[in-house]
Amino acid sequence: MKHEKGILIALEGGEGGGKTTQIVRLTTRFKKAGKDVVSVREPGGTVISEQIREVVLSHKNIGMQDTTEVLLFQAARAQIYGEVVIPALKAGKIVLMDRTSDSSVVYQGMVRGFGRKLIEQLNEISTQKTTPDLTILLDVSVKIGLERRNGSGKIDRLDMEAADFHEQVRQAYLSLAKENAHKRWITVNAEQSEDEVEKALWQIISKKLSL
Ligand code: TYD
């Protein structure tokens, strides 16, 4: 569903691709370009969704059922779309998201095995049928991604999964991006330096938005 004049841009990918760093850099670029930009992360981005994030990612919750995980990510998403994303799009703003509905398609649908169809249906409910205008996959090998992640000292419950899990995540993202390349997905090599990735992202975005 289109929400007025706003533009929704999502960064997606596995661990250690530098999504969070790039969201900060892109936000600065947009502000310098005089654009009204809102940047948020999933799961999280609102007071309620950040509480759900704590539950879904905490190491303490190692006994979490996969179904619980599916629904918590969707619950956090319903809140952020209702409270932040949709109002911002309606107001004509640029919304930059550090992960969104395709993270669930990949992690819960394709890797945990719930299936894409089910997750896409749940995403329709939680996003009120809002889809990104542009989704950029920051692709990095599992080896480099996990090395970066370990170096950051910020390991959550899903990061603790085996390397095989992360490889499946990478392959699922790559196949999704390939399948939808003609629509809204673009893949960027995130093994480059942060400056190079930022430059590549800005080129893609400014072309898309005719900035
Ligand atoms: P986060 O620290 O925000 O991301 P990153 O690891 O990229 O820095 O952690 C979010 C974790 O939650 C990450 O492992 C991916 C996972 N996730 C899902 O499994 N499904 C989802 O729908 C979302 C939004 C995230």
CSV table of C-alpha atoms and ligand atoms in Angstrom, one decimal:
chain,number,residue,atom,x,y,z
A,1,MET,CA,0.0,0.0,0.0
A,2,LYS,CA,1.3,3.5,-0.8
A,3,HIS,CA,1.3,6.0,1.9
A,4,GLU,CA,1.2,9.4,0.3
A,5,LYS,CA,4.5,11.0,-0.6
A,6,GLY,CA,6.8,9.3,1.9
A,7,ILE,CA,9.6,6.9,0.9
A,8,LEU,CA,10.5,3.8,2.9
A,9,ILE,CA,14.1,2.5,2.6
A,10,ALA,CA,15.2,-0.6,4.4
A,11,LEU,CA,18.7,-2.0,5.0
A,12,GLU,CA,18.7,-5.8,5.4
A,13,GLY,CA,21.3,-8.5,5.8
A,14,GLY,CA,23.0,-10.9,8.3
A,15,GLU,CA,25.3,-10.1,11.2
A,16,GLY,CA,28.2,-7.7,10.8
A,17,GLY,CA,27.2,-6.1,7.5
A,18,GLY,CA,27.3,-2.6,9.1
A,19,LYS,CA,23.6,-1.7,8.8
A,20,THR,CA,23.5,0.3,12.0
A,21,THR,CA,26.6,2.3,11.1
A,22,GLN,CA,25.3,3.0,7.6
A,23,ILE,CA,21.9,4.1,8.9
A,24,VAL,CA,23.6,6.8,11.0
A,25,ARG,CA,25.7,7.9,8.0
A,26,LEU,CA,22.7,8.0,5.7
A,27,THR,CA,20.7,10.0,8.2
A,28,THR,CA,23.4,12.6,8.3
A,29,ARG,CA,23.5,12.7,4.5
A,30,PHE,CA,19.8,13.2,4.2
A,31,LYS,CA,19.8,15.9,6.8
A,32,LYS,CA,22.6,17.7,4.9
A,33,ALA,CA,20.5,17.4,1.8
A,34,GLY,CA,17.7,19.2,3.7
A,35,LYS,CA,15.4,16.1,3.7
A,36,ASP,CA,13.0,15.2,6.5
A,37,VAL,CA,14.2,11.8,7.6
A,38,VAL,CA,13.2,9.4,10.4
A,39,SER,CA,15.5,6.4,11.2
A,40,VAL,CA,14.4,3.4,13.2
A,41,ARG,CA,15.5,-0.1,14.0
A,42,GLU,CA,13.7,-3.4,14.2
A,43,PRO,CA,12.9,-4.9,16.6
A,44,GLY,CA,12.6,-1.7,18.5
A,45,GLY,CA,12.1,1.9,17.6
A,46,THR,CA,9.3,2.8,20.1
A,47,VAL,CA,9.1,2.5,23.9
A,48,ILE,CA,6.8,-0.5,23.6
A,49,SER,CA,8.8,-2.2,20.8
A,50,GLU,CA,12.1,-1.7,22.6
A,51,GLN,CA,10.6,-3.6,25.6
A,52,ILE,CA,9.6,-6.4,23.2
A,53,ARG,CA,13.2,-6.3,21.7
A,54,GLU,CA,14.6,-6.9,25.2
A,55,VAL,CA,12.5,-10.0,25.6
A,56,VAL,CA,13.1,-11.4,22.1
A,57,LEU,CA,16.9,-10.9,22.1
A,58,SER,CA,17.9,-11.5,25.7
A,59,HIS,CA,20.3,-14.3,26.4
A,60,LYS,CA,18.1,-15.1,29.5
A,61,ASN,CA,15.4,-16.3,27.1
A,62,ILE,CA,17.3,-19.2,25.7
A,63,GLY,CA,14.2,-21.4,26.1
A,64,MET,CA,12.0,-19.3,23.8
A,65,GLN,CA,9.8,-21.3,21.4
A,66,ASP,CA,10.3,-20.5,17.8
A,67,THR,CA,6.6,-19.6,17.5
A,68,THR,CA,7.0,-17.1,20.4
A,69,GLU,CA,9.9,-15.5,18.5
A,70,VAL,CA,7.8,-15.2,15.3
A,71,LEU,CA,5.0,-13.4,17.1
A,72,LEU,CA,7.2,-11.2,19.2
A,73,PHE,CA,9.0,-9.8,16.1
A,74,GLN,CA,5.6,-9.2,14.5
A,75,ALA,CA,4.2,-7.6,17.7
A,76,ALA,CA,7.2,-5.2,17.8
A,77,ARG,CA,6.6,-4.5,14.1
A,78,ALA,CA,2.9,-3.7,14.5
A,79,GLN,CA,3.7,-1.1,17.1
A,80,ILE,CA,6.4,0.7,15.2
A,81,TYR,CA,4.4,0.8,11.9
A,82,GLY,CA,1.3,2.1,13.7
A,83,GLU,CA,3.2,4.6,15.9
A,84,VAL,CA,6.1,5.8,13.7
A,85,VAL,CA,6.5,4.5,10.2
A,86,ILE,CA,3.0,5.0,8.7
A,87,PRO,CA,2.5,8.5,10.3
A,88,ALA,CA,5.9,9.5,9.0
A,89,LEU,CA,5.2,8.2,5.5
A,90,LYS,CA,1.8,10.0,5.5
A,91,ALA,CA,3.6,13.2,6.4
A,92,GLY,CA,5.8,12.7,3.3
A,93,LYS,CA,9.0,11.9,5.2
A,94,ILE,CA,11.8,9.6,4.3
A,95,VAL,CA,11.9,6.6,6.6
A,96,LEU,CA,15.1,4.6,7.0
A,97,MET,CA,14.8,1.2,8.6
A,98,ASP,CA,17.5,-0.9,10.1
A,99,ARG,CA,15.8,-4.2,9.3
A,100,THR,CA,12.1,-4.7,8.7
A,101,SER,CA,9.6,-7.3,7.4
A,102,ASP,CA,12.1,-9.1,5.2
A,103,SER,CA,14.2,-10.0,8.3
A,104,SER,CA,11.2,-12.1,9.4
A,105,VAL,CA,10.8,-13.6,5.9
A,106,VAL,CA,14.5,-14.7,6.0
A,107,TYR,CA,15.1,-15.6,9.7
A,108,GLN,CA,11.7,-17.0,10.7
A,109,GLY,CA,10.2,-17.9,7.3
A,110,MET,CA,13.1,-19.3,5.4
A,111,VAL,CA,15.6,-20.3,8.1
A,112,ARG,CA,13.5,-21.3,11.1
A,113,GLY,CA,11.1,-23.0,8.6
A,114,PHE,CA,7.8,-21.3,9.1
A,115,GLY,CA,7.6,-20.7,5.4
A,116,ARG,CA,7.5,-17.5,3.4
A,117,LYS,CA,3.8,-17.4,2.8
A,118,LEU,CA,2.8,-17.5,6.5
A,119,ILE,CA,5.4,-14.8,7.4
A,120,GLU,CA,4.3,-12.6,4.5
A,121,GLN,CA,0.7,-12.8,5.7
A,122,LEU,CA,1.8,-11.9,9.2
A,123,ASN,CA,3.8,-9.0,7.8
A,124,GLU,CA,0.8,-7.7,6.0
A,125,ILE,CA,-1.0,-7.5,9.3
A,126,SER,CA,1.8,-5.9,11.3
A,127,THR,CA,2.8,-3.4,8.5
A,128,GLN,CA,-0.8,-2.6,7.5
A,129,LYS,CA,0.4,-3.8,4.0
A,130,THR,CA,3.3,-1.3,3.8
A,131,THR,CA,6.3,-2.5,1.9
A,132,PRO,CA,9.6,-0.7,1.4
A,133,ASP,CA,10.2,1.3,-1.8
A,134,LEU,CA,13.8,0.3,-1.8
A,135,THR,CA,15.5,-2.6,0.1
A,136,ILE,CA,19.3,-2.7,0.2
A,137,LEU,CA,21.0,-6.0,1.1
A,138,LEU,CA,24.4,-5.4,2.8
A,139,ASP,CA,26.0,-8.7,1.9
A,140,VAL,CA,29.0,-9.9,3.8
A,141,SER,CA,30.6,-13.4,4.2
A,142,VAL,CA,29.7,-15.2,7.4
A,143,LYS,CA,33.3,-15.4,8.4
A,144,ILE,CA,33.9,-11.6,8.1
A,145,GLY,CA,30.4,-10.8,9.5
A,146,LEU,CA,30.9,-12.8,12.6
A,147,GLU,CA,34.5,-11.5,13.1
A,148,ARG,CA,33.1,-8.0,13.0
A,149,ARG,CA,30.3,-8.9,15.3
A,150,ASN,CA,32.6,-10.6,17.9
A,151,GLY,CA,34.8,-7.6,17.8
A,152,SER,CA,31.9,-5.3,18.7
A,153,GLY,CA,31.2,-7.3,21.9
A,154,LYS,CA,27.4,-7.0,21.3
A,155,ILE,CA,26.2,-10.6,21.0
A,156,ASP,CA,22.4,-11.2,21.3
A,157,ARG,CA,20.4,-14.5,21.5
A,158,LEU,CA,20.2,-15.0,17.7
A,159,ASP,CA,23.9,-14.2,17.3
A,160,MET,CA,24.7,-17.3,19.4
A,161,GLU,CA,23.3,-19.6,16.7
A,162,ALA,CA,25.9,-21.8,14.8
A,163,ALA,CA,27.8,-20.5,11.8
A,164,ASP,CA,25.5,-22.8,9.7
A,165,PHE,CA,22.5,-20.7,10.7
A,166,HIS,CA,24.2,-17.5,9.6
A,167,GLU,CA,25.2,-19.1,6.3
A,168,GLN,CA,21.5,-20.1,5.7
A,169,VAL,CA,20.6,-16.5,6.5
A,170,ARG,CA,23.1,-15.2,4.0
A,171,GLN,CA,21.9,-17.5,1.2
A,172,ALA,CA,18.2,-16.8,1.9
A,173,TYR,CA,18.9,-13.0,1.6
A,174,LEU,CA,20.8,-13.5,-1.6
A,175,SER,CA,18.1,-15.6,-3.2
A,176,LEU,CA,15.4,-13.1,-2.1
A,177,ALA,CA,17.4,-10.2,-3.5
A,178,LYS,CA,18.0,-12.0,-6.8
A,179,GLU,CA,14.4,-13.0,-7.2
A,180,ASN,CA,13.2,-9.4,-6.6
A,181,ALA,CA,16.1,-7.5,-8.2
A,182,HIS,CA,13.8,-6.1,-10.8
A,183,LYS,CA,11.5,-4.7,-8.2
A,184,ARG,CA,13.0,-3.1,-5.1
A,185,TRP,CA,16.1,-5.1,-4.0
A,186,ILE,CA,19.7,-4.0,-4.6
A,187,THR,CA,22.7,-5.9,-3.2
A,188,VAL,CA,25.8,-4.1,-2.0
A,189,ASN,CA,29.1,-5.7,-1.2
A,190,ALA,CA,29.5,-4.9,2.5
A,191,GLU,CA,33.0,-6.3,2.8
A,192,GLN,CA,34.2,-2.9,1.5
A,193,SER,CA,35.3,-0.2,3.9
A,194,GLU,CA,32.5,1.8,5.6
A,195,ASP,CA,33.3,4.8,3.4
A,196,GLU,CA,33.0,2.8,0.3
A,197,VAL,CA,29.7,1.2,1.4
A,198,GLU,CA,28.3,4.6,2.3
A,199,LYS,CA,29.2,6.0,-1.1
A,200,ALA,CA,27.6,3.0,-2.9
A,201,LEU,CA,24.4,3.4,-0.8
A,202,TRP,CA,24.2,7.1,-1.4
A,203,GLN,CA,24.6,6.6,-5.1
A,204,ILE,CA,21.8,4.0,-5.2
A,205,ILE,CA,19.5,6.2,-3.0
A,206,SER,CA,20.1,9.5,-4.7
A,207,LYS,CA,19.4,7.8,-8.1
A,208,LYS,CA,16.2,6.2,-6.8
A,209,LEU,CA,15.0,9.5,-5.2
A,210,SER,CA,16.4,11.7,-7.9
A,211,LEU,CA,18.2,13.8,-5.3
B,1,TYD,P1,20.1,-6.4,15.9
B,1,TYD,O1,21.2,-6.3,16.8
B,1,TYD,O2,19.1,-5.4,15.8
B,1,TYD,O3,20.6,-6.6,14.4
B,1,TYD,P2,22.1,-6.9,13.9
B,1,TYD,O4,22.4,-8.3,14.5
B,1,TYD,O5,21.9,-6.9,12.5
B,1,TYD,O6,22.9,-5.8,14.4
B,1,TYD,O7,19.5,-7.8,16.2
B,1,TYD,C1,18.3,-8.2,15.6
B,1,TYD,C2,18.4,-9.7,15.6
B,1,TYD,O8,17.0,-10.2,15.4
B,1,TYD,C3,19.1,-10.3,14.4
B,1,TYD,O9,19.8,-11.5,14.8
B,1,TYD,C4,18.1,-10.6,13.4
B,1,TYD,C5,16.9,-10.9,14.2
B,1,TYD,N1,15.6,-10.6,13.6
B,1,TYD,C6,14.7,-11.7,13.2
B,1,TYD,O10,15.1,-12.9,13.4
B,1,TYD,N2,13.5,-11.4,12.7
B,1,TYD,C7,13.1,-10.2,12.6
B,1,TYD,O11,11.9,-9.9,12.1
B,1,TYD,C8,13.9,-9.1,12.9
B,1,TYD,C9,13.5,-7.7,12.8
B,1,TYD,C10,15.2,-9.4,13.5
